[in-house]
DNA sequence: CACCAGGCAAGTA
DNA sequence: TACTTGCATGGT
């Protein structure tokens, strides 16, 4: 029994970003930076209600108007500017066409996204996985916390090092990366909190050998 | 009331 | 390079 199977058995499918447009996924990825998803959804609803959920419409909107609409997501001034930064990139580089953007190879697109002010590694990888549908594993604060708690990484491990643990031990599957990341977030929220509920942690028995890297059986071999 | 949430960039030394 | 700080709403 590998960790992924155990998590999926315990929590079930997380259904992240289901049936959304690619553009909405990207907007959500930026708005959810250090922010609870429930608040992001209100902001997304506001944009949709105003028929603003398109590259053309968002680009036309004034920054102050945009900030007002995304207010529930917090950091609204910063995030309005970040959305604008992405849209300027999208129009200057790809004529505002996501299809064109998604025709770029994964490594190149990742580098381009990282050059956009307001898009860091996690946001870039979220866009690549959930919008562009590339097999890129997303590392976030929960991933770090869960692995650190199980002593599978050190507190000095870099984003890339943590990402490599998954990508070098898992098949390059979009569906698997999608669900696995979401399940780790769910695990972190539920069991890897400040007062951890280690006794009932669903992957507790996966680390019976005591936390070495070999204990991280990410999938059945 | 305090603390946290699906980060990131700018400032400081 | 390595730390620290600002950004901000809404839920627990």
Coordinates of C-alpha atoms (C1' of nucleotides) in Angstrom, one line a residue:
Chain A
X1 CA 0.0 0.0 0.0
X2 CA 1.6 3.2 -1.1
X3 CA 1.0 6.7 0.4
X4 CA -1.1 7.9 -2.6
X5 CA -3.4 4.9 -2.5
X6 CA -3.9 5.3 1.2
X7 CA -4.7 9.0 1.0
X8 CA -7.1 8.4 -1.8
X9 CA -8.8 5.7 0.1
X10 CA -9.1 7.8 3.2
X11 CA -10.1 11.2 1.7
X12 CA -11.5 10.3 -1.8
X13 CA -11.1 12.4 -4.9
X14 CA -10.5 16.1 -4.1
X15 CA -11.8 17.4 -7.4
X16 CA -9.5 20.4 -7.7
X17 CA -10.4 22.9 -10.4
X18 CA -13.1 20.8 -12.0
X19 CA -14.8 21.9 -15.2
X20 CA -13.4 25.4 -15.1
X21 CA -12.0 27.3 -18.0
X22 CA -8.3 27.4 -18.3
X23 CA -8.3 31.2 -17.8
X24 CA -10.3 30.9 -14.6
X25 CA -7.8 28.3 -13.3
X26 CA -5.0 30.8 -13.9
X27 CA -6.8 33.7 -12.2
X28 CA -7.6 31.4 -9.3
X29 CA -4.0 30.3 -9.0
X30 CA -2.9 33.9 -8.6
X31 CA -5.7 34.8 -6.2
X32 CA -5.2 31.9 -3.9
X33 CA -1.6 32.9 -3.0
X34 CA -1.5 32.6 0.8
X35 CA -5.3 32.8 0.9
X36 CA -8.2 30.4 1.8
X37 CA -9.9 29.0 -1.3
X38 CA -13.4 29.9 0.0
X39 CA -12.4 33.6 -0.3
X40 CA -11.0 33.1 -3.7
X41 CA -14.2 31.6 -5.0
X42 CA -16.1 34.7 -4.0
X43 CA -13.7 36.8 -6.0
X44 CA -14.0 34.5 -9.0
X45 CA -17.8 34.7 -8.7
X46 CA -17.6 38.5 -8.7
X47 CA -15.6 38.5 -11.8
X48 CA -17.9 36.0 -13.6
X49 CA -21.0 37.9 -12.5
X50 CA -19.6 41.0 -14.2
X51 CA -18.7 39.0 -17.3
X52 CA -15.0 39.8 -16.6
X53 CA -13.7 36.2 -16.7
X54 CA -11.8 36.5 -20.0
X55 CA -8.4 37.9 -21.0
X56 CA -9.8 40.7 -23.0
X57 CA -12.3 41.9 -20.4
X58 CA -9.8 41.6 -17.5
X59 CA -7.2 43.5 -19.5
X60 CA -9.6 46.3 -20.2
X61 CA -10.7 46.7 -16.6
X62 CA -9.1 49.4 -14.5
X63 CA -6.9 48.3 -11.7
X64 CA -9.0 49.9 -9.1
X65 CA -12.2 48.2 -10.5
X66 CA -10.4 44.9 -10.6
X67 CA -9.2 45.4 -7.0
X68 CA -12.8 46.1 -5.9
X69 CA -14.1 42.9 -7.4
X70 CA -11.4 40.6 -6.0
X71 CA -11.6 42.2 -2.6
X72 CA -12.7 39.0 -0.8
X73 CA -9.5 37.2 -1.8
X74 CA -7.4 39.6 0.2
X75 CA -4.2 41.5 -0.8
X76 CA -6.5 42.9 -3.5
X77 CA -4.2 45.7 -4.6
X78 CA -1.2 43.5 -5.0
X79 CA -3.2 40.8 -6.7
X80 CA -5.0 43.2 -9.1
X81 CA -1.5 44.3 -10.2
X82 CA -0.4 40.7 -10.5
X83 CA -3.3 39.8 -12.7
X84 CA -2.5 42.8 -14.9
X85 CA 1.1 41.6 -15.1
X86 CA 0.1 38.2 -16.3
X87 CA -2.3 39.7 -18.9
X88 CA 0.3 42.0 -20.2
X89 CA 2.6 39.0 -20.6
X90 CA -0.2 37.0 -22.3
X91 CA -1.0 39.8 -24.8
X92 CA 2.5 40.8 -25.6
X93 CA 3.9 37.3 -25.9
X94 CA 0.9 35.3 -27.1
X95 CA -1.6 38.0 -28.5
X96 CA -3.9 37.2 -25.6
X97 CA -4.4 33.7 -26.7
X98 CA -4.1 30.9 -24.1
X99 CA -4.0 28.3 -26.9
X100 CA -0.9 29.9 -28.2
X101 CA 0.6 30.1 -24.8
X102 CA -0.1 26.4 -24.2
X103 CA 1.7 25.4 -27.4
X104 CA 5.0 26.3 -25.8
X105 CA 7.0 23.5 -24.3
X106 CA 6.8 23.0 -20.6
X107 CA 10.2 24.1 -19.5
X108 CA 10.2 27.2 -21.7
X109 CA 6.7 28.2 -20.5
X110 CA 7.7 27.7 -16.9
X111 CA 10.7 30.1 -17.3
X112 CA 8.5 32.6 -19.0
X113 CA 5.8 32.5 -16.3
X114 CA 8.5 32.9 -13.6
X115 CA 9.6 36.1 -15.2
X116 CA 6.1 37.6 -14.7
X117 CA 6.1 39.7 -11.5
X118 CA 3.8 38.0 -9.1
X119 CA 4.2 34.5 -10.4
X120 CA 6.5 32.3 -8.3
X121 CA 7.3 28.6 -8.5
X122 CA 4.1 27.3 -7.0
X123 CA 1.9 29.5 -9.0
X124 CA 3.8 28.7 -12.2
X125 CA 3.5 25.0 -11.6
X126 CA -0.1 25.3 -10.6
X127 CA -0.8 26.9 -14.0
X128 CA 1.2 24.3 -15.8
X129 CA -0.5 21.4 -14.1
X130 CA -4.1 22.6 -13.6
X131 CA -4.5 24.9 -16.7
X132 CA -1.9 23.7 -19.2
X133 CA -2.3 20.1 -18.1
X134 CA 1.4 19.3 -18.0
X135 CA 2.8 16.6 -15.7
X136 CA 4.4 19.0 -13.2
X137 CA 4.2 18.3 -9.5
X138 CA 3.1 21.3 -7.4
X139 CA 4.9 21.9 -4.1
X140 CA 3.3 24.1 -1.5
X141 CA 3.5 24.9 2.2
X142 CA 1.5 21.8 3.1
X143 CA 3.8 19.5 1.0
X144 CA 6.8 21.0 2.8
X145 CA 5.1 20.7 6.2
X146 CA 4.0 17.1 5.8
X147 CA 7.3 15.9 4.4
X148 CA 9.2 17.8 7.1
X149 CA 7.0 16.3 9.8
X150 CA 7.9 12.9 8.6
X151 CA 11.5 13.8 8.3
X152 CA 11.6 13.1 4.6
X153 CA 13.2 16.5 3.9
X154 CA 15.2 19.1 5.9
X155 CA 13.9 22.6 6.6
X156 CA 16.6 23.7 4.1
X157 CA 15.3 21.7 1.2
X158 CA 14.6 23.8 -1.8
X159 CA 11.4 23.8 -3.9
X160 CA 13.1 21.9 -6.7
X161 CA 14.5 19.3 -4.3
X162 CA 11.1 18.6 -2.9
X163 CA 9.5 18.5 -6.3
X164 CA 12.1 16.1 -7.5
X165 CA 11.3 13.6 -4.8
X166 CA 7.9 13.2 -6.4
X167 CA 8.8 13.6 -10.0
X168 CA 11.6 11.1 -9.9
X169 CA 9.6 8.5 -8.1
X170 CA 6.2 8.8 -9.8
X171 CA 5.1 8.2 -13.4
X172 CA 4.6 11.4 -15.3
X173 CA 0.8 11.4 -15.0
X174 CA -1.2 14.6 -15.0
X175 CA -4.1 13.0 -13.2
X176 CA -1.9 11.5 -10.5
X177 CA -0.1 14.8 -9.8
X178 CA -3.4 16.7 -9.8
X179 CA -5.0 14.4 -7.2
X180 CA -1.8 13.8 -5.2
X181 CA -1.1 17.4 -4.6
X182 CA -4.7 18.0 -3.6
X183 CA -4.6 15.0 -1.2
X184 CA -1.5 16.3 0.5
X185 CA -3.1 19.6 1.1
X186 CA -6.1 17.8 2.6
X187 CA -3.8 15.7 4.7
X188 CA -1.9 18.7 5.9
X189 CA -5.1 20.6 6.8
X190 CA -6.6 17.7 8.7
X191 CA -3.7 16.0 10.5
X192 CA -0.5 18.0 10.1
X193 CA -1.7 21.1 12.0
X194 CA -0.1 22.8 15.0
X195 CA -1.6 20.2 17.2
X196 CA -1.1 17.1 15.0
X197 CA -3.4 14.2 15.2
X198 CA -0.6 11.7 14.5
X199 CA -2.5 8.7 16.0
X200 CA -5.2 8.7 13.4
X201 CA -3.0 10.0 10.5
X202 CA -3.9 7.8 7.5
X203 CA -0.3 7.5 6.3
X204 CA 1.2 6.9 9.8
X205 CA 2.0 3.3 9.1
X206 CA 3.7 4.2 5.8
X207 CA 6.6 5.4 7.9
X208 CA 7.1 2.6 10.3
X209 CA 10.7 2.3 9.3
X210 CA 11.2 5.7 10.9
X211 CA 11.3 8.5 8.3
X212 CA 14.0 7.7 5.8
X213 CA 13.5 8.5 2.2
X214 CA 13.0 4.8 1.4
X215 CA 9.9 5.0 3.5
X216 CA 8.3 7.3 1.1
X217 CA 6.7 4.8 -1.2
X218 CA 4.9 7.3 -3.3
X219 CA 3.5 4.6 -5.6
X220 CA 3.5 0.9 -5.8
X221 CA 6.8 -0.1 -7.6
Chain B
dC1 C1' -9.4 37.5 21.0
dA2 C1' -5.4 35.4 18.1
dC3 C1' -4.2 32.7 14.4
dC4 C1' -4.3 31.0 9.8
dA5 C1' -5.0 30.5 4.6
dG6 C1' -3.6 26.2 -2.0
dG7 C1' 2.9 33.1 -1.9
dC8 C1' 5.6 36.6 -3.6
dA9 C1' 8.6 40.5 -4.0
dA10 C1' 11.0 44.2 -1.9
dG11 C1' 13.8 45.8 1.6
dT12 C1' 17.8 45.3 4.8
dA13 C1' 22.5 43.9 6.2
Chain C
dT1 C1' 23.3 35.4 -0.2
dA2 C1' 20.1 35.0 3.9
dC3 C1' 16.5 36.9 6.7
dT4 C1' 12.6 40.0 7.5
dT5 C1' 8.4 42.5 6.4
dG6 C1' 4.2 44.1 3.9
dC7 C1' 0.2 42.8 1.7
dA8 C1' -5.7 42.0 3.7
dT9 C1' -10.0 39.5 3.8
dG10 C1' -12.8 36.1 6.1
dG11 C1' -13.3 31.7 8.8
dT12 C1' -12.3 29.1 13.2

